[in-house]
Tab-separated table of C-alpha atoms and ligand atoms in Angstrom:
chain	number	residue	atom	x	y	z
Q	1	UNK	CA	-26.554	3.598	31.547
Q	2	UNK	CA	-25.662	7.090	32.587
Q	3	UNK	CA	-22.076	8.223	32.597
Q	4	UNK	CA	-20.501	10.625	35.011
Q	5	UNK	CA	-17.570	12.851	34.118
Q	6	UNK	CA	-14.869	13.893	36.554
Q	7	UNK	CA	-12.449	16.646	35.539
Q	8	UNK	CA	-9.094	17.163	37.268
Q	9	UNK	CA	-6.592	19.989	36.899
Q	10	UNK	CA	-3.588	17.668	37.106
Q	11	UNK	CA	-2.688	14.330	35.553
Q	12	UNK	CA	-1.653	13.111	39.009
Q	13	UNK	CA	-5.143	13.561	40.439
Q	14	UNK	CA	-6.743	12.064	37.340
Q	15	UNK	CA	-4.446	9.014	37.549
Q	16	UNK	CA	-5.510	8.514	41.164
Q	17	UNK	CA	-9.195	8.684	40.169
Q	18	UNK	CA	-8.599	6.129	37.382
Q	19	UNK	CA	-7.762	3.524	40.005
Q	20	UNK	CA	-11.494	3.115	40.798
Q	21	UNK	CA	-13.556	0.384	39.122
Q	22	UNK	CA	-15.604	1.327	36.055
Q	23	UNK	CA	-13.542	4.379	35.199
Q	24	UNK	CA	-11.971	5.226	31.885
Q	25	UNK	CA	-9.962	8.170	30.621
Q	26	UNK	CA	-11.740	10.571	28.250
Q	27	UNK	CA	-9.685	11.928	25.372
Q	28	UNK	CA	-11.681	13.440	22.527
Q	29	UNK	CA	-14.433	10.933	23.211
Q	30	UNK	CA	-14.870	9.799	19.613
Q	31	UNK	CA	-14.540	6.161	20.676
Q	32	UNK	CA	-15.417	6.178	24.327
Q	33	UNK	CA	-18.569	8.353	24.146
Q	34	UNK	CA	-19.538	6.520	20.983
Q	35	UNK	CA	-19.332	3.224	22.917
Q	36	UNK	CA	-21.457	4.687	25.721
Q	37	UNK	CA	-24.065	5.872	23.185
Q	38	UNK	CA	-24.085	2.371	21.776
Q	39	UNK	CA	-24.885	0.921	25.192
Q	40	UNK	CA	-21.453	-0.013	26.592
Q	41	UNK	CA	-22.111	-0.303	30.322
Q	42	UNK	CA	-18.576	-1.299	31.295
Q	43	UNK	CA	-17.757	2.351	31.950
Q	44	UNK	CA	-19.693	4.326	34.549
Q	45	UNK	CA	-17.283	7.184	35.079
Q	46	UNK	CA	-15.095	9.098	32.646
Q	47	UNK	CA	-12.017	10.871	33.931
Q	48	UNK	CA	-10.187	13.695	32.227
Q	49	UNK	CA	-7.412	16.097	33.005
Q	50	UNK	CA	-7.130	19.647	31.729
Q	51	UNK	CA	-3.401	19.962	32.513
Q	52	UNK	CA	-2.055	22.340	29.821
Q	53	UNK	CA	1.022	20.203	29.049
Q	54	UNK	CA	-1.328	17.569	27.586
Q	55	UNK	CA	-2.176	19.972	24.762
Q	56	UNK	CA	1.352	21.163	23.967
Q	57	UNK	CA	3.442	20.509	20.848
Q	58	UNK	CA	7.179	21.180	21.075
Q	59	UNK	CA	9.630	20.723	18.238
Q	60	UNK	CA	13.268	21.429	19.129
Q	61	UNK	CA	16.706	19.996	18.353
Q	62	UNK	CA	15.391	17.492	15.857
Q	63	UNK	CA	12.912	16.074	18.331
Q	64	UNK	CA	9.137	16.432	18.583
Q	65	UNK	CA	6.916	15.940	21.600
Q	66	UNK	CA	3.156	15.925	21.183
Q	67	UNK	CA	0.834	16.073	24.202
Q	68	UNK	CA	-1.724	13.279	24.420
Q	69	UNK	CA	-4.687	15.683	24.173
Q	70	UNK	CA	-3.436	17.269	20.937
Q	71	UNK	CA	-5.992	16.720	18.198
Q	72	UNK	CA	-5.476	15.459	14.666
Q	73	UNK	CA	-6.569	18.898	13.410
Q	74	UNK	CA	-3.880	20.607	15.516
Q	75	UNK	CA	-1.197	18.301	14.104
Q	76	UNK	CA	-2.534	18.718	10.568
Q	77	UNK	CA	-2.184	22.492	10.920
Q	78	UNK	CA	1.216	22.611	12.638
Q	79	UNK	CA	3.932	23.857	10.242
Q	80	UNK	CA	6.714	22.161	12.246
Q	81	UNK	CA	5.029	18.794	11.744
Q	82	UNK	CA	4.260	19.198	8.058
Q	83	UNK	CA	5.447	15.681	7.210
Q	84	UNK	CA	2.791	14.258	9.563
Q	85	UNK	CA	-0.122	16.263	8.143
Q	86	UNK	CA	-1.094	13.510	5.736
Q	87	UNK	CA	-1.323	10.932	8.528
Q	88	UNK	CA	-3.272	13.290	10.813
Q	89	UNK	CA	-5.679	14.202	8.009
Q	90	UNK	CA	-6.247	10.512	7.323
Q	91	UNK	CA	-8.263	10.251	10.529
Q	92	UNK	CA	-12.026	10.694	10.011
Q	93	UNK	CA	-13.724	13.824	8.672
Q	94	UNK	CA	-13.133	17.423	9.782
Q	95	UNK	CA	-15.306	17.233	12.930
Q	96	UNK	CA	-13.724	13.954	14.051
Q	97	UNK	CA	-10.252	15.452	13.533
Q	98	UNK	CA	-11.164	18.421	15.745
Q	99	UNK	CA	-11.915	15.960	18.536
Q	100	UNK	CA	-9.751	12.853	18.002
Q	101	UNK	CA	-6.603	12.972	20.137
Q	102	UNK	CA	-3.169	11.431	19.778
Q	103	UNK	CA	-3.627	9.610	23.095
Q	104	UNK	CA	-6.911	8.058	21.985
Q	105	UNK	CA	-5.466	6.936	18.654
Q	106	UNK	CA	-2.926	4.762	20.497
Q	107	UNK	CA	-5.838	2.736	21.866
Q	108	UNK	CA	-8.028	2.674	18.749
Q	109	UNK	CA	-8.678	-0.887	17.573
Q	110	UNK	CA	-8.369	-1.765	13.856
Q	111	UNK	CA	-9.638	-0.521	11.434
Q	112	UNK	CA	-8.767	2.642	13.370
Q	113	UNK	CA	-5.384	3.782	14.615
Q	114	UNK	CA	-3.997	5.346	11.424
Q	115	UNK	CA	-2.004	7.946	13.334
Q	116	UNK	CA	-0.569	5.310	15.672
Q	117	UNK	CA	0.739	3.566	12.546
Q	118	UNK	CA	2.694	6.718	11.718
Q	119	UNK	CA	4.010	6.927	15.295
Q	120	UNK	CA	5.088	3.280	15.164
Q	121	UNK	CA	7.111	3.886	11.991
Q	122	UNK	CA	8.673	6.890	13.728
Q	123	UNK	CA	9.645	4.577	16.625
Q	124	UNK	CA	8.059	7.035	19.051
Q	125	UNK	CA	8.153	6.721	22.813
Q	126	UNK	CA	4.970	6.941	24.861
Q	127	UNK	CA	5.092	8.801	28.196
Q	128	UNK	CA	3.070	8.084	31.302
Q	129	UNK	CA	3.821	8.953	34.933
Q	130	UNK	CA	5.940	5.754	35.015
Q	131	UNK	CA	8.322	7.084	32.386
Q	132	UNK	CA	8.753	6.412	28.691
Q	133	UNK	CA	7.958	3.179	26.841
Q	134	UNK	CA	8.859	2.390	23.223
Q	135	UNK	CA	5.620	2.501	21.237
Q	136	UNK	CA	5.996	-1.072	20.007
Q	137	UNK	CA	6.037	-2.363	23.591
Q	138	UNK	CA	3.299	0.047	24.577
Q	139	UNK	CA	0.979	-1.184	21.840
Q	140	UNK	CA	1.402	-4.845	22.792
Q	141	UNK	CA	0.534	-4.021	26.399
Q	142	UNK	CA	-2.116	-1.399	25.806
Q	143	UNK	CA	-5.078	-3.546	26.891
Q	144	UNK	CA	-3.820	-3.659	30.458
Q	145	UNK	CA	-2.722	-0.013	30.557
Q	146	UNK	CA	-4.383	2.021	33.313
Q	147	UNK	CA	-2.082	5.047	33.291
Q	148	UNK	CA	-2.804	8.277	31.472
Q	149	UNK	CA	-0.600	8.767	28.448
Q	150	UNK	CA	0.785	12.284	28.717
Q	151	UNK	CA	2.716	12.612	25.445
Q	152	UNK	CA	4.467	10.887	22.577
Q	153	UNK	CA	7.959	11.847	21.395
Q	154	UNK	CA	10.095	10.973	18.390
Q	155	UNK	CA	13.145	12.097	16.444
Q	156	UNK	CA	12.195	14.047	13.326
Q	157	UNK	CA	12.907	11.968	10.229
Q	158	UNK	CA	15.341	13.279	7.609
Q	159	UNK	CA	13.785	15.381	4.840
Q	160	UNK	CA	11.505	13.203	2.668
Q	161	UNK	CA	12.320	10.230	4.895
Q	162	UNK	CA	8.735	9.699	6.030
Q	163	UNK	CA	6.047	8.148	3.856
Q	164	UNK	CA	2.410	7.443	4.648
Q	165	UNK	CA	-0.433	5.841	2.755
Q	166	UNK	CA	-3.993	5.102	3.763
Q	167	UNK	CA	-6.178	2.958	1.534
Q	168	UNK	CA	-9.935	3.351	1.893
Q	169	UNK	CA	-12.904	2.714	-0.340
Q	170	UNK	CA	-14.590	6.089	0.182
Q	171	UNK	CA	-12.777	9.303	-0.755
Q	172	UNK	CA	-11.831	11.675	0.730
Q	173	UNK	CA	-12.891	10.232	4.081
Q	174	UNK	CA	-13.222	6.539	4.702
Q	175	UNK	CA	-12.242	3.904	7.195
Q	176	UNK	CA	-8.949	2.157	6.481
Q	177	UNK	CA	-8.715	-0.953	4.428
Q	178	UNK	CA	-5.121	-0.679	5.518
Q	179	UNK	CA	-2.562	2.006	6.225
Q	180	UNK	CA	1.212	1.966	5.900
Q	181	UNK	CA	3.873	4.314	7.245
Q	182	UNK	CA	7.577	4.069	6.556
Q	183	UNK	CA	10.708	5.877	7.670
Q	184	UNK	CA	13.496	5.213	5.184
Q	185	UNK	CA	17.082	6.391	5.058
Q	186	UNK	CA	19.132	6.089	1.923
Q	187	UNK	CA	22.912	5.903	1.573
Q	188	UNK	CA	24.768	8.079	-0.948
Q	189	UNK	CA	24.391	5.458	-3.668
Q	190	UNK	CA	20.605	5.340	-3.191
Q	191	UNK	CA	20.621	1.998	-1.346
Q	192	UNK	CA	18.339	1.760	1.704
Q	193	UNK	CA	20.464	2.033	4.837
Q	194	UNK	CA	17.680	1.880	7.390
Q	195	UNK	CA	13.955	1.118	7.200
Q	196	UNK	CA	11.043	1.048	9.589
Q	197	UNK	CA	7.675	0.043	8.151
Q	198	UNK	CA	4.445	0.035	10.177
Q	199	UNK	CA	1.159	-1.497	9.056
Q	200	UNK	CA	-2.409	-0.645	10.114
Q	201	UNK	CA	-5.329	-3.123	9.919
Q	202	UNK	CA	-2.927	-6.008	9.302
Q	203	UNK	CA	-3.452	-7.121	12.931
Q	204	UNK	CA	-5.781	-5.953	15.710
Q	205	UNK	CA	-3.369	-3.066	16.289
Q	206	UNK	CA	-0.514	-1.403	14.374
Q	207	UNK	CA	2.440	-3.737	13.744
Q	208	UNK	CA	5.934	-3.532	12.245
Q	209	UNK	CA	6.709	-5.333	8.969
Q	210	UNK	CA	10.107	-6.468	10.193
Q	211	UNK	CA	10.816	-9.043	7.496
Q	212	UNK	CA	10.147	-6.442	4.797
Q	213	UNK	CA	12.334	-3.902	6.613
Q	214	UNK	CA	15.231	-6.363	6.682
Q	215	UNK	CA	14.781	-7.312	3.042
Q	216	UNK	CA	15.002	-3.648	2.012
Q	217	UNK	CA	18.418	-2.985	3.521
Q	218	UNK	CA	21.034	-2.497	0.836
Q	219	UNK	CA	18.428	-2.462	-1.929
Q	220	UNK	CA	17.572	0.452	-4.165
Q	221	UNK	CA	13.997	1.724	-4.324
Q	222	UNK	CA	13.302	0.260	-7.744
Q	223	UNK	CA	10.812	-2.370	-8.862
Q	224	UNK	CA	13.487	-5.094	-8.669
Q	225	UNK	CA	15.080	-3.704	-5.513
Q	226	UNK	CA	11.876	-3.792	-3.494
Q	227	UNK	CA	10.686	-7.189	-4.799
Q	228	UNK	CA	12.245	-9.230	-1.940
Q	229	UNK	CA	10.627	-6.889	0.618
Q	230	UNK	CA	7.205	-7.228	-1.011
Q	231	UNK	CA	7.567	-11.012	-1.041
Q	232	UNK	CA	7.831	-11.061	2.756
Q	233	UNK	CA	5.566	-8.057	3.456
Q	234	UNK	CA	2.839	-10.280	4.907
Q	235	UNK	CA	5.050	-12.098	7.366
Q	236	UNK	CA	3.446	-12.122	10.809
Q	237	UNK	CA	0.227	-10.397	9.745
Q	238	UNK	CA	-3.194	-11.450	11.042
Q	239	UNK	CA	-5.513	-8.842	9.562
Q	240	UNK	CA	-8.975	-8.049	10.844
Q	241	UNK	CA	-12.050	-9.109	8.895
Q	242	UNK	CA	-14.686	-6.381	9.084
Q	243	UNK	CA	-17.298	-4.743	6.842
Q	244	UNK	CA	-14.506	-2.905	4.990
Q	245	UNK	CA	-12.547	-5.994	3.901
Q	246	UNK	CA	-11.767	-9.580	4.752
Q	247	UNK	CA	-8.450	-10.656	6.215
Q	248	UNK	CA	-7.777	-12.550	2.965
Q	249	UNK	CA	-8.302	-9.407	0.864
Q	250	UNK	CA	-6.118	-7.280	3.104
Q	251	UNK	CA	-3.291	-9.794	2.796
Q	252	UNK	CA	-3.728	-9.960	-0.989
Q	253	UNK	CA	-3.495	-6.208	-1.538
Q	254	UNK	CA	-0.864	-5.318	1.068
Q	255	UNK	CA	2.119	-5.987	-1.253
Q	256	UNK	CA	0.518	-3.861	-3.998
Q	257	UNK	CA	0.137	-0.854	-1.720
Q	258	UNK	CA	3.475	-1.369	0.003
Q	259	UNK	CA	5.052	-1.368	-3.451
Q	260	UNK	CA	3.309	1.871	-4.362
Q	261	UNK	CA	4.461	3.512	-1.137
Q	262	UNK	CA	8.059	2.443	-1.616
Q	263	UNK	CA	8.173	3.552	-5.249
Q	264	UNK	CA	6.701	7.037	-4.689
N	1	UNK	CA	-27.506	10.986	39.515
N	2	UNK	CA	-25.991	14.259	40.641
N	3	UNK	CA	-26.801	17.261	38.506
N	4	UNK	CA	-23.957	19.452	37.361
N	5	UNK	CA	-24.115	23.059	36.183
N	6	UNK	CA	-23.173	23.963	32.621
N	7	UNK	CA	-22.861	27.429	31.230
N	8	UNK	CA	-22.059	28.494	27.687
N	9	UNK	CA	-23.213	30.924	25.065
N	10	UNK	CA	-25.486	29.513	22.403
N	11	UNK	CA	-25.804	31.649	19.284
N	12	UNK	CA	-24.718	34.671	21.302
N	13	UNK	CA	-27.021	34.280	24.295
N	14	UNK	CA	-25.990	33.007	27.717
N	15	UNK	CA	-27.326	29.601	28.717
N	16	UNK	CA	-27.044	28.014	32.147
N	17	UNK	CA	-28.567	24.636	32.987
N	18	UNK	CA	-28.297	21.828	35.477
N	19	UNK	CA	-27.793	18.562	33.654
N	20	UNK	CA	-27.010	14.950	34.516
N	21	UNK	CA	-23.261	14.417	34.468
N	22	UNK	CA	-22.253	12.651	31.248
N	23	UNK	CA	-25.060	14.190	29.157
N	24	UNK	CA	-24.063	14.702	25.554
N	25	UNK	CA	-24.167	18.215	24.152
N	26	UNK	CA	-26.686	17.007	21.568
N	27	UNK	CA	-29.055	15.862	24.290
N	28	UNK	CA	-28.522	19.041	26.321
N	29	UNK	CA	-29.182	21.293	23.325
N	30	UNK	CA	-32.248	19.470	22.067
N	31	UNK	CA	-33.949	18.244	25.204
N	32	UNK	CA	-32.885	20.731	27.865
N	33	UNK	CA	-32.374	23.987	26.011
N	34	UNK	CA	-34.831	23.370	23.191
N	35	UNK	CA	-32.570	24.021	20.191
N	36	UNK	CA	-33.589	21.162	17.907
N	37	UNK	CA	-31.510	22.259	14.918
N	38	UNK	CA	-28.720	19.723	15.596
N	39	UNK	CA	-30.129	16.312	14.651
N	40	UNK	CA	-29.396	12.947	16.223
N	41	UNK	CA	-28.903	10.631	13.266
N	42	UNK	CA	-26.519	7.932	14.440
N	43	UNK	CA	-25.092	8.989	17.832
N	44	UNK	CA	-21.936	7.305	16.538
N	45	UNK	CA	-20.021	10.146	14.921
N	46	UNK	CA	-20.672	8.863	11.427
N	47	UNK	CA	-23.507	10.984	9.996
N	48	UNK	CA	-22.578	14.547	10.949
N	49	UNK	CA	-26.224	15.601	11.425
N	50	UNK	CA	-25.436	16.712	14.989
N	51	UNK	CA	-22.542	18.987	13.920
N	52	UNK	CA	-22.236	22.288	15.766
N	53	UNK	CA	-19.514	24.927	15.952
N	54	UNK	CA	-17.723	25.143	19.307
N	55	UNK	CA	-15.267	28.035	19.705
N	56	UNK	CA	-14.954	28.261	15.934
N	57	UNK	CA	-14.386	24.532	15.339
N	58	UNK	CA	-16.738	21.967	13.853
N	59	UNK	CA	-17.618	19.301	16.436
N	60	UNK	CA	-19.999	16.391	16.749
N	61	UNK	CA	-22.421	17.194	19.550
N	62	UNK	CA	-23.405	13.512	19.927
N	63	UNK	CA	-19.861	12.625	21.040
N	64	UNK	CA	-19.198	15.783	23.076
N	65	UNK	CA	-20.110	15.830	26.748
N	66	UNK	CA	-21.951	19.048	27.588
N	67	UNK	CA	-19.835	19.594	30.710
N	68	UNK	CA	-16.714	19.931	28.580
N	69	UNK	CA	-18.271	23.006	26.931
N	70	UNK	CA	-18.328	25.202	30.022
N	71	UNK	CA	-17.463	28.740	28.975
N	72	UNK	CA	-17.554	27.889	25.261
N	73	UNK	CA	-19.244	29.789	22.450
N	74	UNK	CA	-21.537	27.414	20.558
N	75	UNK	CA	-23.154	28.114	17.202
N	76	UNK	CA	-25.952	26.035	15.723
N	77	UNK	CA	-27.852	26.432	12.476
N	78	UNK	CA	-30.807	27.938	14.314
N	79	UNK	CA	-28.596	30.917	15.160
N	80	UNK	CA	-27.686	31.827	11.581
N	81	UNK	CA	-30.641	33.871	10.399
N	82	UNK	CA	-30.763	37.464	11.559
N	83	UNK	CA	-34.046	39.253	12.179
N	84	UNK	CA	-35.886	36.682	10.080
N	85	UNK	CA	-33.445	37.080	7.176
N	86	UNK	CA	-31.832	33.819	6.151
N	87	UNK	CA	-28.050	33.426	6.104
N	88	UNK	CA	-26.545	33.266	2.568
N	89	UNK	CA	-25.822	29.566	3.094
N	90	UNK	CA	-29.445	28.892	3.972
N	91	UNK	CA	-30.549	30.825	0.881
N	92	UNK	CA	-28.151	28.911	-1.299
N	93	UNK	CA	-29.423	25.571	0.017
N	94	UNK	CA	-32.967	26.587	-0.891
N	95	UNK	CA	-31.989	27.967	-4.300
N	96	UNK	CA	-30.074	24.851	-5.394
N	97	UNK	CA	-32.599	22.363	-3.974
N	98	UNK	CA	-29.862	21.111	-1.647
N	99	UNK	CA	-32.387	20.141	0.968
N	100	UNK	CA	-34.973	17.400	0.546
N	101	UNK	CA	-35.995	15.689	3.777
N	102	UNK	CA	-33.757	18.255	5.498
N	103	UNK	CA	-32.400	15.975	8.192
N	104	UNK	CA	-28.766	16.402	7.177
N	105	UNK	CA	-29.122	20.104	6.368
N	106	UNK	CA	-28.267	21.736	9.711
N	107	UNK	CA	-25.099	19.623	9.974
N	108	UNK	CA	-24.155	20.346	6.362
N	109	UNK	CA	-24.652	24.061	6.941
N	110	UNK	CA	-22.460	24.004	10.055
N	111	UNK	CA	-19.672	22.215	8.170
N	112	UNK	CA	-20.015	24.669	5.285
N	113	UNK	CA	-20.031	27.662	7.635
N	114	UNK	CA	-16.711	26.663	9.187
N	115	UNK	CA	-15.241	26.129	5.737
N	116	UNK	CA	-16.321	29.573	4.507
N	117	UNK	CA	-15.069	31.218	7.723
N	118	UNK	CA	-11.566	29.950	6.952
N	119	UNK	CA	-11.697	29.671	3.163
N	120	UNK	CA	-14.028	32.309	1.682
N	121	UNK	CA	-13.372	31.181	-1.898
N	122	UNK	CA	-13.184	27.391	-1.698
N	123	UNK	CA	-12.520	25.062	-4.602
N	124	UNK	CA	-14.912	22.208	-5.283
N	125	UNK	CA	-12.387	19.845	-3.660
N	126	UNK	CA	-12.280	22.047	-0.563
N	127	UNK	CA	-16.068	21.772	-0.305
N	128	UNK	CA	-16.043	17.991	-0.759
N	129	UNK	CA	-13.376	17.673	1.916
N	130	UNK	CA	-15.236	19.984	4.323
N	131	UNK	CA	-18.466	17.998	3.947
N	132	UNK	CA	-16.782	14.596	4.059
N	133	UNK	CA	-18.013	13.833	7.569
N	134	UNK	CA	-21.652	14.545	6.697
N	135	UNK	CA	-24.005	11.996	5.191
N	136	UNK	CA	-27.053	12.829	3.015
N	137	UNK	CA	-29.503	10.097	2.019
N	138	UNK	CA	-31.552	12.256	-0.342
N	139	UNK	CA	-29.761	14.702	-2.576
N	140	UNK	CA	-26.803	12.802	-4.001
N	141	UNK	CA	-24.548	15.577	-2.624
N	142	UNK	CA	-24.068	17.540	-5.851
N	143	UNK	CA	-26.753	20.153	-5.033
N	144	UNK	CA	-25.177	20.609	-1.589
N	145	UNK	CA	-21.733	21.163	-3.085
N	146	UNK	CA	-23.264	23.654	-5.528
N	147	UNK	CA	-25.050	25.433	-2.664
N	148	UNK	CA	-21.828	25.963	-0.757
N	149	UNK	CA	-20.026	27.236	-3.865
N	150	UNK	CA	-22.950	29.553	-4.607
N	151	UNK	CA	-22.966	30.913	-1.040
N	152	UNK	CA	-19.238	31.581	-1.320
N	153	UNK	CA	-19.776	33.505	-4.573
N	154	UNK	CA	-22.644	35.471	-3.008
N	155	UNK	CA	-20.446	36.363	-0.035
N	156	UNK	CA	-17.581	37.541	-2.211
N	157	UNK	CA	-19.960	39.624	-4.373
N	158	UNK	CA	-21.365	41.265	-1.254
N	159	UNK	CA	-17.881	41.951	0.017
N	160	UNK	CA	-16.754	43.469	-3.322
J	1	FAD	C1	-16.888	8.754	12.319
J	1	FAD	C2	-15.561	8.318	12.825
J	1	FAD	C3	-14.522	8.108	11.942
J	1	FAD	C4	-13.276	7.703	12.390
J	1	FAD	N1	-12.288	7.541	11.479
J	1	FAD	C5	-11.056	7.187	11.916
J	1	FAD	C6	-9.996	7.030	10.978
J	1	FAD	O1	-10.171	7.194	9.773
J	1	FAD	N2	-8.775	6.670	11.453
J	1	FAD	C7	-8.539	6.453	12.788
J	1	FAD	O2	-7.403	6.177	13.171
J	1	FAD	N3	-9.530	6.592	13.685
J	1	FAD	C8	-10.777	6.950	13.279
J	1	FAD	N4	-11.787	7.060	14.189
J	1	FAD	C9	-11.553	6.659	15.563
J	1	FAD	C10	-11.124	7.766	16.518
J	1	FAD	O3	-11.736	8.990	16.212
J	1	FAD	C11	-9.615	8.008	16.561
J	1	FAD	O4	-8.931	6.777	16.664
J	1	FAD	C12	-9.200	8.929	17.701
J	1	FAD	O5	-7.840	9.270	17.593
J	1	FAD	C13	-9.491	8.390	19.082
J	1	FAD	O6	-9.135	9.413	19.988
J	1	FAD	P1	-10.126	10.050	21.065
J	1	FAD	O7	-9.359	11.099	21.750
J	1	FAD	O8	-11.412	10.443	20.491
J	1	FAD	O9	-10.341	8.769	22.000
J	1	FAD	P2	-11.370	8.538	23.176
J	1	FAD	O10	-12.633	8.045	22.637
J	1	FAD	O11	-11.398	9.684	24.107
J	1	FAD	O12	-10.596	7.322	23.899
J	1	FAD	C14	-10.371	6.086	23.251
J	1	FAD	C15	-9.691	5.146	24.247
J	1	FAD	O13	-8.379	5.606	24.544
J	1	FAD	C16	-8.232	5.865	25.933
J	1	FAD	N5	-7.450	7.098	26.053
J	1	FAD	C17	-7.634	8.245	25.342
J	1	FAD	N6	-6.671	9.139	25.668
J	1	FAD	C18	-5.897	8.544	26.592
J	1	FAD	C19	-4.751	8.974	27.327
J	1	FAD	N7	-4.207	10.185	27.153
J	1	FAD	N8	-4.216	8.113	28.227
J	1	FAD	C20	-4.747	6.879	28.423
J	1	FAD	N9	-5.827	6.421	27.747
J	1	FAD	C21	-6.397	7.250	26.852
J	1	FAD	C22	-9.650	6.023	26.456
J	1	FAD	O14	-9.733	5.691	27.819
J	1	FAD	C23	-10.402	5.059	25.591
J	1	FAD	O15	-10.276	3.760	26.077
J	1	FAD	C24	-13.060	7.483	13.765
J	1	FAD	C25	-14.096	7.688	14.670
J	1	FAD	C26	-15.343	8.102	14.222
J	1	FAD	C27	-16.434	8.340	15.215
J	2	FES	S1	-25.639	11.989	15.375
J	2	FES	FE1	-23.652	12.746	15.709
J	2	FES	S2	-22.636	12.097	13.936
J	2	FES	FE2	-24.586	11.143	13.693
J	3	FES	S1	-31.770	16.050	2.533
J	3	FES	FE1	-32.440	14.163	3.392
J	3	FES	S2	-30.605	13.434	4.266
J	3	FES	FE2	-29.913	15.118	3.172
């Protein structure tokens, strides 16, 4: 079925147009145009906005805000967001990264959504015209979301506080078997004082490994110190089974990769 | 369905067409404008055969709506040769037997062109990374990697 595209100068007008049946927002189109090419007839009209703020990156006072239309390539090349380059470059090949947006990644079903995993570990907030929502809440409600995401914002982690790992079978580009992001803070004695760990592909969307986070507090990042966290790393997971890996396999290897991430 | 106007430059020449809204750039280029160098392999973003350069960036024309390219400068592999003289990348692909059935070649050349525009002397890893979104069923990739490295050497010799 044929698609129609409607372009609006402002997010406000585009949000109004999205109220009609059969409409969907167009980010970079790597998922939504792909679905249309594959024969998805649930969408008859794509809506987009060219408002410049959607493409802006601002990093000031220890805080970053990334517009929803910013691409993975733009993040990968931004010197102020150097710590995020690895996560942005984990998404697809070079052409996909020139198209794939931050906004679209928030909606990407597993095995996609690697960048959203990073944003979840950063405890980002997601902005729409209704205001800001913590990303964890946003992700649980994303299926019923009809509002255009305008930006994501987060506090910059302390130096070396952010870690990211994507495991795939094909190098350098491959779909995720799983991905893990962590924001860790250490006390003076090297014990973990705060931890946020986000997992990709361990559910239908990015999720926090809260039991592992709790088990890390007060521990040092050594083989023995992280053992309790690894033991509970799978708590609450319900991984996808897809051509990349079975749910069973994902659960089996998660502690191995979580261990590697924590010990790097 | 209502037709919409699109206007962009393709390999340096102005193009203006009326297309159905929602038409992919791949479809517009091949079936409206008649540039068949971008290939439709998967229409899913996974093969890279449809790769083109839009305003200096590598893009997948199968997932790009033509209307979003209004005012853009688009380069395809058919625009690389000048006055019947092949581009160094095209020469290198021939010389290293990097093309067999040829279906992936225009996409590979686009990906390689963008790489060499930004990184004139790439490492082997740079080349592998740059071509990582492009699939070849014939060559086993090594001849393609060698072609890109050879084209880079040829360029730097010409520049010296
Ligand atoms: C070959 C290939 C490889 C890929 N590899 C990866 C990978 O390794 N890792 C990965 O994470 N992803 C991967 N993807 C998936 C995809 O490219 C990314 O998830 C990308 O970030 C999606 O963004 P987009 O802008 O293209 O989304 P679109 O296709 O434009 O949109 C996707 C969905 O999000 C909604 N949406 C988009 N932007 C907004 C917004 N601002 N507000 C509200 N709703 C919005 C759309 O309505 C749609 O429902 C791959 C895709 C392809 C084709
Ligand atoms: S046809 Fe576009 S990536 Fe395969
Ligand atoms: S030469 Fe046949 S697909 Fe690459």
